[in-house]
CSV table of C-alpha atoms and ligand atoms in Angstrom, one decimal:
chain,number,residue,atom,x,y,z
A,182,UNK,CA,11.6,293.0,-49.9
A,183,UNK,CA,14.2,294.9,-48.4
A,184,UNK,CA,12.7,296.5,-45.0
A,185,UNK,CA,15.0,299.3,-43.7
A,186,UNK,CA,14.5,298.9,-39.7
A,187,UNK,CA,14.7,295.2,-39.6
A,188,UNK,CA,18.0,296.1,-41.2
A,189,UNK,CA,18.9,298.4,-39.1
A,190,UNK,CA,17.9,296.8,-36.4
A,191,UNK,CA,19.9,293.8,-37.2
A,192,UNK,CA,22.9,295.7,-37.8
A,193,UNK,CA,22.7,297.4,-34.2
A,194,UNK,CA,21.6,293.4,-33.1
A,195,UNK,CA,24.8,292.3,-34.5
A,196,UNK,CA,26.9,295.3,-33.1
A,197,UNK,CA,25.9,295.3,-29.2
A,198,UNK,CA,25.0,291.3,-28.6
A,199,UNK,CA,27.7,289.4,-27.4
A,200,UNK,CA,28.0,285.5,-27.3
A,201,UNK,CA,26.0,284.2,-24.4
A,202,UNK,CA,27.5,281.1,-23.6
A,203,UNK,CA,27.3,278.5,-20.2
A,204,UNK,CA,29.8,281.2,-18.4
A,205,UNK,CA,27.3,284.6,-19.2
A,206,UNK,CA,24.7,282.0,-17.3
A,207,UNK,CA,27.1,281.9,-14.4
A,208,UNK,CA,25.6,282.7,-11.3
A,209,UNK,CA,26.1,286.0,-10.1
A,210,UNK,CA,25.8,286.0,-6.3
A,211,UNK,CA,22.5,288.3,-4.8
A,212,UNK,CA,22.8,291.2,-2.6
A,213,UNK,CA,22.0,290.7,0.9
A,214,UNK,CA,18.5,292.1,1.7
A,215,UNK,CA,20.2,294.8,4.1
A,216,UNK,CA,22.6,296.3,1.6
A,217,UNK,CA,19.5,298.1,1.0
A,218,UNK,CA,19.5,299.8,4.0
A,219,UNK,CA,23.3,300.4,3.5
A,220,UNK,CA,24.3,301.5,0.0
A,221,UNK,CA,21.2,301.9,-2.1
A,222,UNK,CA,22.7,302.2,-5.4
A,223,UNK,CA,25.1,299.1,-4.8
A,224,UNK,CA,22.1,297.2,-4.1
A,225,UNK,CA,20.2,298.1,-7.5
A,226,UNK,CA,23.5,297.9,-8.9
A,227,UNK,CA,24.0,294.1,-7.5
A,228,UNK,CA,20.5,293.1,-9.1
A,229,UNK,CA,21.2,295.5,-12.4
A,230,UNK,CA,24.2,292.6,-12.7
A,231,UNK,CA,21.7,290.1,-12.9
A,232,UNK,CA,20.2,290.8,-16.5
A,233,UNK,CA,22.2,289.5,-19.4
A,234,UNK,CA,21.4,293.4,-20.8
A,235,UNK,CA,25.1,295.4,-21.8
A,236,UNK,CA,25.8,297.5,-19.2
A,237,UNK,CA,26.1,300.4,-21.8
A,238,UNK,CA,22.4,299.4,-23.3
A,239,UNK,CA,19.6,301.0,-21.3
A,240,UNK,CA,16.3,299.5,-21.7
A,241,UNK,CA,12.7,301.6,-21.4
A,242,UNK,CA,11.2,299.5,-22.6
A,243,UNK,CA,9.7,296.4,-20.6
A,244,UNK,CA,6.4,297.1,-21.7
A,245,UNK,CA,6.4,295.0,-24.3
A,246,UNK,CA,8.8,291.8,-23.2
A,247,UNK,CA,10.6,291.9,-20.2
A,248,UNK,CA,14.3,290.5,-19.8
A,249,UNK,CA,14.8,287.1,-18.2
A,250,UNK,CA,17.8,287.5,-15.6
A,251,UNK,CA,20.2,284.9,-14.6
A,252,UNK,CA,18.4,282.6,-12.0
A,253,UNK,CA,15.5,282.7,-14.3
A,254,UNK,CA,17.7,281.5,-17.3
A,255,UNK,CA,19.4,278.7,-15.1
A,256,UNK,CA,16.1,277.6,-13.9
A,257,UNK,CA,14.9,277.2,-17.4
A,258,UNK,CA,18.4,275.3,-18.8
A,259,UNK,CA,19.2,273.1,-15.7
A,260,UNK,CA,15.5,272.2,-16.4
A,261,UNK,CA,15.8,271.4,-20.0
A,262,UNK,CA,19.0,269.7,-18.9
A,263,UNK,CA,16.6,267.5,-16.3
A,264,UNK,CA,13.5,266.6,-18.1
A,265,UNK,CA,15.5,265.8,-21.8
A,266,UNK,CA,16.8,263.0,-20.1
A,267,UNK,CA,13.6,261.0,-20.0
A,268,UNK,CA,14.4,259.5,-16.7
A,269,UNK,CA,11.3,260.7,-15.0
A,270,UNK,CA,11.2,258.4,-11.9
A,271,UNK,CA,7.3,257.3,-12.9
A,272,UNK,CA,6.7,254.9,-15.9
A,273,UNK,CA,4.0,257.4,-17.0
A,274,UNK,CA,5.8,260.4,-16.2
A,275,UNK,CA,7.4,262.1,-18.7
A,276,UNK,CA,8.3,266.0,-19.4
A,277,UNK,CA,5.0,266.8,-20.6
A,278,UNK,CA,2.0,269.8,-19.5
A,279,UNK,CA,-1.5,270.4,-20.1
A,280,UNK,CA,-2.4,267.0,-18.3
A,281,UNK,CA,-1.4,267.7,-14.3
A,282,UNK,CA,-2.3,270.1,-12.1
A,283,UNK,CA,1.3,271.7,-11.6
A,284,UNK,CA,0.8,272.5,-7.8
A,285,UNK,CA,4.3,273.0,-7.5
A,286,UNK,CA,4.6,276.0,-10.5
A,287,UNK,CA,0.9,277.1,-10.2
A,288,UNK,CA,1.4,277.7,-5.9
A,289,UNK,CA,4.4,279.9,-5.8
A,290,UNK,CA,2.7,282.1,-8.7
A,291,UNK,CA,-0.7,282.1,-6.9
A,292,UNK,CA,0.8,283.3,-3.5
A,293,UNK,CA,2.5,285.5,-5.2
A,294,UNK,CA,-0.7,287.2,-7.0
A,295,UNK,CA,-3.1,287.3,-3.4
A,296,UNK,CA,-5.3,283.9,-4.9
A,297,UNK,CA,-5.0,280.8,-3.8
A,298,UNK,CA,-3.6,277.6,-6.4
A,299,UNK,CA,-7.3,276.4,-7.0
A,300,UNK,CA,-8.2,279.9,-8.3
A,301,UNK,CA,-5.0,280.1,-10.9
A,302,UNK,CA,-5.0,278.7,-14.3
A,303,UNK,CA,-1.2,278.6,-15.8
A,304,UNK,CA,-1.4,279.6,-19.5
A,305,UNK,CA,1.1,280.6,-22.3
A,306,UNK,CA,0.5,284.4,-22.4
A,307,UNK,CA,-1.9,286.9,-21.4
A,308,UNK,CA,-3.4,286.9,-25.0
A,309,UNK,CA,-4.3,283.3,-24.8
A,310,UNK,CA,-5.9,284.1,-21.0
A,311,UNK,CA,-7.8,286.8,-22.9
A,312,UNK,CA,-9.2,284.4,-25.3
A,313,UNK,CA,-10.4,282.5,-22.8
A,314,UNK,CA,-12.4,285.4,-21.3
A,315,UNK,CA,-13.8,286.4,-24.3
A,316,UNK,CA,-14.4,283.2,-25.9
A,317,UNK,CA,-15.6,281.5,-23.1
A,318,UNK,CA,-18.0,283.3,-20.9
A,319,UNK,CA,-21.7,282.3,-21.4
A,320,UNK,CA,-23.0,285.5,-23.1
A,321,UNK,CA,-25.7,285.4,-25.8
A,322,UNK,CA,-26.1,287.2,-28.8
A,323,UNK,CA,-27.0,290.8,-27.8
A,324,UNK,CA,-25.2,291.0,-25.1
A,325,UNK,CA,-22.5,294.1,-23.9
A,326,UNK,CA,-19.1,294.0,-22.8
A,327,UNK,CA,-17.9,297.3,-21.7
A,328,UNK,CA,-14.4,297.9,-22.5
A,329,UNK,CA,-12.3,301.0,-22.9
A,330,UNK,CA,-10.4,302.5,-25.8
A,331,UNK,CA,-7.5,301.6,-24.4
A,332,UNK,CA,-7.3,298.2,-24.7
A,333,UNK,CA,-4.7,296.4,-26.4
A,334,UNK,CA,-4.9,294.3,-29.4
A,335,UNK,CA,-5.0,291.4,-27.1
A,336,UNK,CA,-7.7,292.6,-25.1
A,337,UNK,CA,-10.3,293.6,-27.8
A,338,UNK,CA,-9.8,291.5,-30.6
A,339,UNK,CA,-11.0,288.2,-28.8
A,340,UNK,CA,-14.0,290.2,-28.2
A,341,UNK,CA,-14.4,291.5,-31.5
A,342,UNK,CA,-13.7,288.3,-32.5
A,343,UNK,CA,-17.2,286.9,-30.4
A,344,UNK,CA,-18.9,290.1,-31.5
A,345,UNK,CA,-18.6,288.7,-34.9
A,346,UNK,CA,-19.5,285.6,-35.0
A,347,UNK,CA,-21.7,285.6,-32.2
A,348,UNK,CA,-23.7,288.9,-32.6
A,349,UNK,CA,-22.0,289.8,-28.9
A,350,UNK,CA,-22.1,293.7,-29.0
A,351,UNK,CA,-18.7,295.5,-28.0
A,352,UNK,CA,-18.9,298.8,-26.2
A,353,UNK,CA,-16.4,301.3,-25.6
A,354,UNK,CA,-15.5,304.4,-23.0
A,355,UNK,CA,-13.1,306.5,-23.2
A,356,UNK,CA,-10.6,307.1,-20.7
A,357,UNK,CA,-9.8,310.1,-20.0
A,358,UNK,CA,-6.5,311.4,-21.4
A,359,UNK,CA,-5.3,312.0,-18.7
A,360,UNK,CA,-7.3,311.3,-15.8
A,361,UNK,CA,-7.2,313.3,-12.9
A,362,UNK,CA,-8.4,310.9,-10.4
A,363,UNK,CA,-9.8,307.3,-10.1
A,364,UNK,CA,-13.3,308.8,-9.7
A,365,UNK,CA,-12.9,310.4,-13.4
A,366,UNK,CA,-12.4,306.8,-14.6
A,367,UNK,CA,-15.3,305.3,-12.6
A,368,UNK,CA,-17.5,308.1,-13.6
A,369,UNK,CA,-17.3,306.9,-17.3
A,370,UNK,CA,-17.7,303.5,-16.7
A,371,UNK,CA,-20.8,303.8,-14.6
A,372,UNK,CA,-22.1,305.9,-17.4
A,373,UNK,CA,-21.3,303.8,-19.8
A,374,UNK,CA,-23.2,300.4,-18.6
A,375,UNK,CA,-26.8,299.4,-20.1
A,376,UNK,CA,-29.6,296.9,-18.7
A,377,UNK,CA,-27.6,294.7,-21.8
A,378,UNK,CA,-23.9,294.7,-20.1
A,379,UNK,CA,-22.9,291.3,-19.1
A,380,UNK,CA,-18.9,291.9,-18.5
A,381,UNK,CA,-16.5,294.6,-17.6
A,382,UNK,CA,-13.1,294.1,-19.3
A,383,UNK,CA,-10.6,297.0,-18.6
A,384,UNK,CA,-7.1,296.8,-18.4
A,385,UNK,CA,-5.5,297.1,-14.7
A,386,UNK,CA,-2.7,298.7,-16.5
A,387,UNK,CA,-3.5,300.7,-19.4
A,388,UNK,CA,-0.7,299.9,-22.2
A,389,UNK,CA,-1.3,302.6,-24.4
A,390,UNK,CA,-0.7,305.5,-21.2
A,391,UNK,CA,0.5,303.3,-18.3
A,392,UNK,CA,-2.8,304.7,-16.2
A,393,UNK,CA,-3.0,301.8,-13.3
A,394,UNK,CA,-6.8,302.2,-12.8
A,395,UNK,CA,-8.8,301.3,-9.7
A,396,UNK,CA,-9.5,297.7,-9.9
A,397,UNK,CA,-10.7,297.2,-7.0
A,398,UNK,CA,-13.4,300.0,-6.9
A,399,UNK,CA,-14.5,298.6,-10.8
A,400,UNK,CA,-14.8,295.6,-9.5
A,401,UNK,CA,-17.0,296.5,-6.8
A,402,UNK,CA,-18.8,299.0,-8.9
A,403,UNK,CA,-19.7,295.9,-11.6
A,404,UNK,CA,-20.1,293.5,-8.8
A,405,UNK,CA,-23.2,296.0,-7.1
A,406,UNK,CA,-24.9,296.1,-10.2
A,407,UNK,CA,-24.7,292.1,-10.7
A,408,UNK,CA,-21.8,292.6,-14.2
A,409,UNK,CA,-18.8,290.0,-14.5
A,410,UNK,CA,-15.8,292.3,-13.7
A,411,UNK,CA,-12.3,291.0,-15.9
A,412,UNK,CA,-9.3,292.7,-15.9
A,413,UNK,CA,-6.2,292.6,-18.6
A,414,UNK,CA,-3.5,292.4,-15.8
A,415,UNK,CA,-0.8,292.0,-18.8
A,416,UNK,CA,1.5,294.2,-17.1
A,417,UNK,CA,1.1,294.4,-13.2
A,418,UNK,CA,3.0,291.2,-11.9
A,419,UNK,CA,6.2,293.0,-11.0
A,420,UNK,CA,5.6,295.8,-11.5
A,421,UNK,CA,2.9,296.5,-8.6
A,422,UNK,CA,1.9,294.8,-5.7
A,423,UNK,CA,-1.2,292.9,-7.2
A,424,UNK,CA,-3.3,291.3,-4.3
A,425,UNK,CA,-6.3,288.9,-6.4
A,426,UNK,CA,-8.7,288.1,-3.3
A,427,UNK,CA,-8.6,291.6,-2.5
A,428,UNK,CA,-9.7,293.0,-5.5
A,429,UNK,CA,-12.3,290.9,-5.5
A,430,UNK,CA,-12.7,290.9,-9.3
A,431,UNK,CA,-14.1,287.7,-11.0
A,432,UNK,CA,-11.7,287.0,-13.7
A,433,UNK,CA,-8.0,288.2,-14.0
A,434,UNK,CA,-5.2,287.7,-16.8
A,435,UNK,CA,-1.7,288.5,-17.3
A,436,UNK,CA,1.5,288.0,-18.7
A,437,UNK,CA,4.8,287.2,-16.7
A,438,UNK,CA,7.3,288.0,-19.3
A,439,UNK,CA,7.2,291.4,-19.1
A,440,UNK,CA,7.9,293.1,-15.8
A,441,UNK,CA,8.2,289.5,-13.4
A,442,UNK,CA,10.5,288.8,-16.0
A,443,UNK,CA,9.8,285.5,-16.1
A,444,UNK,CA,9.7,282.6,-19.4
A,445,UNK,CA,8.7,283.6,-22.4
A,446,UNK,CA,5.4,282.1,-22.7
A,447,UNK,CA,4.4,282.5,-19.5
A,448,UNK,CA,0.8,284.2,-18.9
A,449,UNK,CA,-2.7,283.3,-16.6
A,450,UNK,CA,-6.5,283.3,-15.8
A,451,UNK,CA,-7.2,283.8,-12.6
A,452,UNK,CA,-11.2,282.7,-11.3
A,453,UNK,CA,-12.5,284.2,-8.4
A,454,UNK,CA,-14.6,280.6,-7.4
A,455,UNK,CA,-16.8,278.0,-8.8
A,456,UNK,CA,-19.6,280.0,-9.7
A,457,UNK,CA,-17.7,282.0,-12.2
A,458,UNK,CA,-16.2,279.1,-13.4
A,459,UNK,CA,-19.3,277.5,-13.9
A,460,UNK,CA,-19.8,280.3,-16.6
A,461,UNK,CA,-16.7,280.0,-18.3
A,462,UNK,CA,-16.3,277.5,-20.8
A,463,UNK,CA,-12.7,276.3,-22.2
A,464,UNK,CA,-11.4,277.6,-25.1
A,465,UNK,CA,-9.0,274.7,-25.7
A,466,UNK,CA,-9.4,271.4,-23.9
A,467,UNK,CA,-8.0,268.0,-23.4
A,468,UNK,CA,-9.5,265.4,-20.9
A,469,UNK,CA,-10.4,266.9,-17.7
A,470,UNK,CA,-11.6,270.1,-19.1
A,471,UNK,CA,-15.2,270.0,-17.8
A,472,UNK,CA,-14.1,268.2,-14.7
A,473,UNK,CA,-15.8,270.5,-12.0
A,474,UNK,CA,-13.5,269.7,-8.8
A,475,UNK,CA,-10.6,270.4,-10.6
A,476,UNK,CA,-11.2,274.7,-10.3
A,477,UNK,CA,-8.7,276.4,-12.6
A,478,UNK,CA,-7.0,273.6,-13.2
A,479,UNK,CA,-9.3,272.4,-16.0
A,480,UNK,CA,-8.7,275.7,-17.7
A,481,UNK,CA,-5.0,274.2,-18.1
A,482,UNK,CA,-5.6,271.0,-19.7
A,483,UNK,CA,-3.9,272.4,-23.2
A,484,UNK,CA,-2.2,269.7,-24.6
A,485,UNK,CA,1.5,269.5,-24.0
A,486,UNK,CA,3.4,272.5,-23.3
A,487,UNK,CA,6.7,273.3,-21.6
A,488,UNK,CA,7.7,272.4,-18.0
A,489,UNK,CA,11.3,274.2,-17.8
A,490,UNK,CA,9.0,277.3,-18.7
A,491,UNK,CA,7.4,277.0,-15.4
A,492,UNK,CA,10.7,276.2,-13.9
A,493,UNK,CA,12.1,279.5,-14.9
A,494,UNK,CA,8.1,280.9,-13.9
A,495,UNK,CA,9.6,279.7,-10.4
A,496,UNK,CA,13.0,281.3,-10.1
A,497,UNK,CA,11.3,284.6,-11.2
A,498,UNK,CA,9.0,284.3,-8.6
A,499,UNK,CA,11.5,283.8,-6.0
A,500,UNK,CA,13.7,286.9,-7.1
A,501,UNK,CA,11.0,289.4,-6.8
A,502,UNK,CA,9.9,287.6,-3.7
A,503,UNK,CA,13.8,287.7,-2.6
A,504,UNK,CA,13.7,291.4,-3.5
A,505,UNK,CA,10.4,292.1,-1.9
A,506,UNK,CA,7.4,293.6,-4.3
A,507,UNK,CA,7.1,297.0,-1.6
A,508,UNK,CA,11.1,297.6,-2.7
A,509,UNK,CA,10.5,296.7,-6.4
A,510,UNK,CA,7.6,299.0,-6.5
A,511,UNK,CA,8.8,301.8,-4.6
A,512,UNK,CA,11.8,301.6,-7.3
A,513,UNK,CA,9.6,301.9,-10.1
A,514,UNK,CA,7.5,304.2,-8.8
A,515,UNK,CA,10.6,306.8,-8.2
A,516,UNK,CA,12.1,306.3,-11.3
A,517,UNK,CA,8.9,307.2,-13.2
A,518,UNK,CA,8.0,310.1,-11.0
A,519,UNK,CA,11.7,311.0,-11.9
A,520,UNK,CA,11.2,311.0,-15.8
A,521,UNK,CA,7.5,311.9,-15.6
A,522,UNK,CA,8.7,315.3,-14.3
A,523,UNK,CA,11.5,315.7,-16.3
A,524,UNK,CA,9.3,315.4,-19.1
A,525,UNK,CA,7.1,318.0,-17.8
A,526,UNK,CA,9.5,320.0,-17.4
A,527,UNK,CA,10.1,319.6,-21.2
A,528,UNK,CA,7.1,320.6,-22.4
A,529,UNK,CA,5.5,316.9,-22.4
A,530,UNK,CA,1.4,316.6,-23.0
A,531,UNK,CA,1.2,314.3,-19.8
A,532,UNK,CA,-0.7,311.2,-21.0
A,533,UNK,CA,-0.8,309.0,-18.2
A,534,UNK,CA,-2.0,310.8,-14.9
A,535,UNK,CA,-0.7,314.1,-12.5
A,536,UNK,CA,-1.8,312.0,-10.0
A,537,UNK,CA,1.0,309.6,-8.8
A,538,UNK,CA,-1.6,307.3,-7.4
A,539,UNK,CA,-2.9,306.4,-10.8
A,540,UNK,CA,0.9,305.9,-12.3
A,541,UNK,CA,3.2,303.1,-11.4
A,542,UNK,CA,6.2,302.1,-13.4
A,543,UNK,CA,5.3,303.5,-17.1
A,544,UNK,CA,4.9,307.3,-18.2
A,545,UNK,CA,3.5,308.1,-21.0
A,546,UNK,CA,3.5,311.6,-22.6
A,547,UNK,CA,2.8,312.8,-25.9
A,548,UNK,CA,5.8,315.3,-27.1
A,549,UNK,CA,4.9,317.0,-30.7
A,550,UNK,CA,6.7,317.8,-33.0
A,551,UNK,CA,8.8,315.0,-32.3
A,552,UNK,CA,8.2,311.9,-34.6
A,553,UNK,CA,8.5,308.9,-31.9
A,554,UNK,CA,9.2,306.5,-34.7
A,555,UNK,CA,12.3,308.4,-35.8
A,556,UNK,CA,13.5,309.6,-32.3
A,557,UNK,CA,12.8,305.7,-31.6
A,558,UNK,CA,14.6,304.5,-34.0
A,559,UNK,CA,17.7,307.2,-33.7
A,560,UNK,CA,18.2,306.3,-30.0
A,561,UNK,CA,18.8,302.4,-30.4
A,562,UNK,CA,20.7,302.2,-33.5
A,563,UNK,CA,22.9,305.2,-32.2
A,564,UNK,CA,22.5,305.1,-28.9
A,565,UNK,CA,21.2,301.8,-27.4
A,566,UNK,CA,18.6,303.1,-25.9
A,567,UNK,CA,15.4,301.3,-26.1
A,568,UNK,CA,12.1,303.3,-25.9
A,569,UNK,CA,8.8,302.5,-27.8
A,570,UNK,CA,5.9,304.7,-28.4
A,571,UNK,CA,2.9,305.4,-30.3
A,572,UNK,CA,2.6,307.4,-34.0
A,573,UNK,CA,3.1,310.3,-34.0
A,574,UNK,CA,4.5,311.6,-31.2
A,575,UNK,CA,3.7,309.1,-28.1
A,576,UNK,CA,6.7,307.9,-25.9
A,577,UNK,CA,5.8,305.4,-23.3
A,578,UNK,CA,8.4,305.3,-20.9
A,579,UNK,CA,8.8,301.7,-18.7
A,580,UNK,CA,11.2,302.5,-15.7
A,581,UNK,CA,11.8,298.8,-14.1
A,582,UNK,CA,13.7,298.0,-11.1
A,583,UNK,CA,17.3,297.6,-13.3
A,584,UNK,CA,17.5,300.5,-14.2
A,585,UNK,CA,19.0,303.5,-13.3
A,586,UNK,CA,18.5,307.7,-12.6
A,587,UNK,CA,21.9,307.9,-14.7
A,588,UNK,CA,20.5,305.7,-17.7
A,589,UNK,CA,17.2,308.0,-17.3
A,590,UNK,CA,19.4,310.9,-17.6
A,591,UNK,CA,21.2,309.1,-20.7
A,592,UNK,CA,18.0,309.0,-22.2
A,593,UNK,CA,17.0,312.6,-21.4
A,594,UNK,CA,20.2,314.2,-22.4
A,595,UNK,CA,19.8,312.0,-25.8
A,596,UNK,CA,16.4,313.5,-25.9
A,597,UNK,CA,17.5,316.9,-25.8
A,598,UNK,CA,19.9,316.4,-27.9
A,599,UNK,CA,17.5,315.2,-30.8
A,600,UNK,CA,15.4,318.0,-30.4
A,601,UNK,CA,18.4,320.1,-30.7
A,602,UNK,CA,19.7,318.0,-34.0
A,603,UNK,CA,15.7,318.7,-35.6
A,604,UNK,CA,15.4,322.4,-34.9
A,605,UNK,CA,12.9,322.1,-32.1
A,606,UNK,CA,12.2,324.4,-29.4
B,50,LIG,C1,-2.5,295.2,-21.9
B,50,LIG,C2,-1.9,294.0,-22.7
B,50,LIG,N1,-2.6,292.9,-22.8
B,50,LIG,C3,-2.1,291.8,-23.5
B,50,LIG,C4,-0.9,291.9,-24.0
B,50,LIG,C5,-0.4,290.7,-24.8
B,50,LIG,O1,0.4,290.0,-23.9
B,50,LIG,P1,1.1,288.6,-24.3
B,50,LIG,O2,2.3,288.9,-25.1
B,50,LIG,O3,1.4,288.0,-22.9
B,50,LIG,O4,0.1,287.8,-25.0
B,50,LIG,C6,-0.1,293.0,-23.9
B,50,LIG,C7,1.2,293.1,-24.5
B,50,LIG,O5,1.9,294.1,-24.6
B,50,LIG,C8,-0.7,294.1,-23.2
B,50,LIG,O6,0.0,295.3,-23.1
């Protein structure tokens, strides 16, 4: 059948992409840490250069995939380059996964998160690590999992999933929309837990309103009263400083697609220590999956999988490591305060928090009568300007590093402007 935005969107596809060939891989050389301190905007501007993105294309949208920039796409070609070649050194090495321990992709990643390489399981997305979670911990029939109304897809269908063939029951608070503070949040979790609940399983980030809620106090709240705490990390690598150990939460997943910017097919399940792990069972497993001293590792023992994927893992590691997660924050957090207000300004419903503390690099704000789907869809096949929302009227707003205050003010002149064009005040 014919389907009217995969047309359109093909048509805009067609219009803006332009070959991407061995010389758009080039590399592009790095600004020096200290530019920084010198010329701010030629220092974004040097790292903007980095993304294969069209300069005249500006991208809100990280949220749901992130953008892979040029180290990370040489990292994963020179390694398919590499390991096609079959001449691994061993006789029984070859460019295979799910049967190593990885030490060399897992460690960088696990330094990177505040957990150490024994406590980081590798996976292929967040919605895999989820399944694990939900699949796997030793719950009976019965049983609660306290989740909020906020989770994605991802997050509460593995658990729905359990709930129906298992019998394990799913419960839900809601988050407040928006929150004023973290103790709002923690107030409706602690009222929401029975003798019956077993786990915890809220999103660090919320995807629906970009809330970043206080993992370590929920953790500490579930670990007081003797509750598994998990956390749906999907989009805090690279977008916030995310320090594991110090959370102190017992299981952690994510994605590093989006805003590390790292492989496609690149997620994980973090494990606090043995005893947790002791009450996690695979989901998937190979030989070695019930082998006790290997830790997380025995979570990764898939099957065969894709080692230029954790090369390119690697090289995204390095950038934001290279950039420095305080400066990549900082950046994200200014250029969401930035379109937070303007929005406010506007006339916005503020969805995701007044209080900054509880935002980080995605606003979210509900702006009726504006239909999102039609603004959405008006701004990239006219504009190339990618947002994404929620029907009716939900925008959610993802304000990475690469971007800019003039792109943000594209977007919010374009915004007017719409408004303007449907008759709205
Ligand atoms: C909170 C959350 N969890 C899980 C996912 C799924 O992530 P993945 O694509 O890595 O499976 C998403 C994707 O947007 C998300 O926002």
């Amino acid at each position: 059948m014919f389907d009217r935005r995969n047309f359109l969107g093909s048509a805009v596809a067609a219009s803006i992409s332009h070959p991407v060939g061995a010389q758009a891989l080039k590399a592009v050389p790095l600004p020096a840490a200290d530019l920084h301190g010198r010329d701010e905007d030629a220092y974004w501007k040097a790292l903007r250069a980095q993304f294969l993105i069209p300069s005249d294309v500006v991208n809100l949208n990280v949220g749901t995939v992130g953008s892979s920039p040029r180290p990370v796409l040489k990292a994963i070609f020179d390694g398919f380059a590499q390991t096609e070649q079959m001449t691994q050194p061993g006789s029984e090495d070859y460019p295979i996964w799910g049967y190593g321990s990885w030490d060399q992709y897992r460690r960088p990643f696990a330094d990177f998160m505040g957990a150490r390489v024994e406590q980081m399981a590798i996976l292929r997305n967040c919605t895999e690590a989820n399944s694990y979670v939900a699949n796997g911990c030793d719950m009976k029939a019965g049983d609660e999992v306290l989740i909020s109304d906020e989770e994605h897809g991802s997050g509460e269908m593995p658990w729905m999933l359990r709930s129906r063939r298992y019998g394990v029951v799913v419960k839900k608070f809601a988050m407040p929309k928006p929150p004023k503070d973290a103790a709002e949040i923690l107030n409706r979790i602690n009222d929401a837990i029975t003798p019956r609940t077993r786990i915890i399983f809220v999103s660090h980030i919320s995807t629906s309103t970009g809330v970043v809620l206080p993992a370590k106090e929920i953790a500490a709240l579930a670990r007081s009263k003797g509750i598994v705490s998990a956390f749906d990390g999907a989009h805090a690598p690279g977008m916030i400083k995310v320090d594991l150990n110090d959370i102190g939460c017992d299981l952690y997943t994510g994605s590093m697609h989006k805003w590390l910017f790292a492989t496609k097919g690149t997620g994980f399940l973090y494990l606090r220590d043995k005893s947790i792990m002791d009450r996690v069972w695979n989901t998937i497993a190979t030989g070695g999956y019930d082998d006790p001293t290997r830790m997380a590792d025995r979570y990764m023992q898939i099957g065969s999988s894709c080692i230029p994927t954790l090369m390119g893992l690697n090289a995204a590691v390095d950038l934001a490591n290279n950039i420095g997660m305080d400066r990549i924050e900082a950046r994200g957090r200014m250029l969401c305060d930035y379109i937070h207000a303007e929005m406010m300004k506007r006339g916005a419903e503020d969805w995701t928090s007044p209080d900054p503390a509880l935002r980080g690099a995605i606003a979210t704000v509900n702006v009726p009568p504006v239909q999102r789907m039609e603004l959405q869809d008006w701004l990239w096949t006219h504009h190339k300007v990618r947002i994404r929302g929620g029907n009716p009227s939900k925008l959610r707003l993802a304000t990475p590093y690469f971007l800019s205050k003039a792109d943000i003010d594209r977007f919010l002149g374009l915004y007017d402007e719409f408004r303007k064009i449907k008759g709205i005040a």
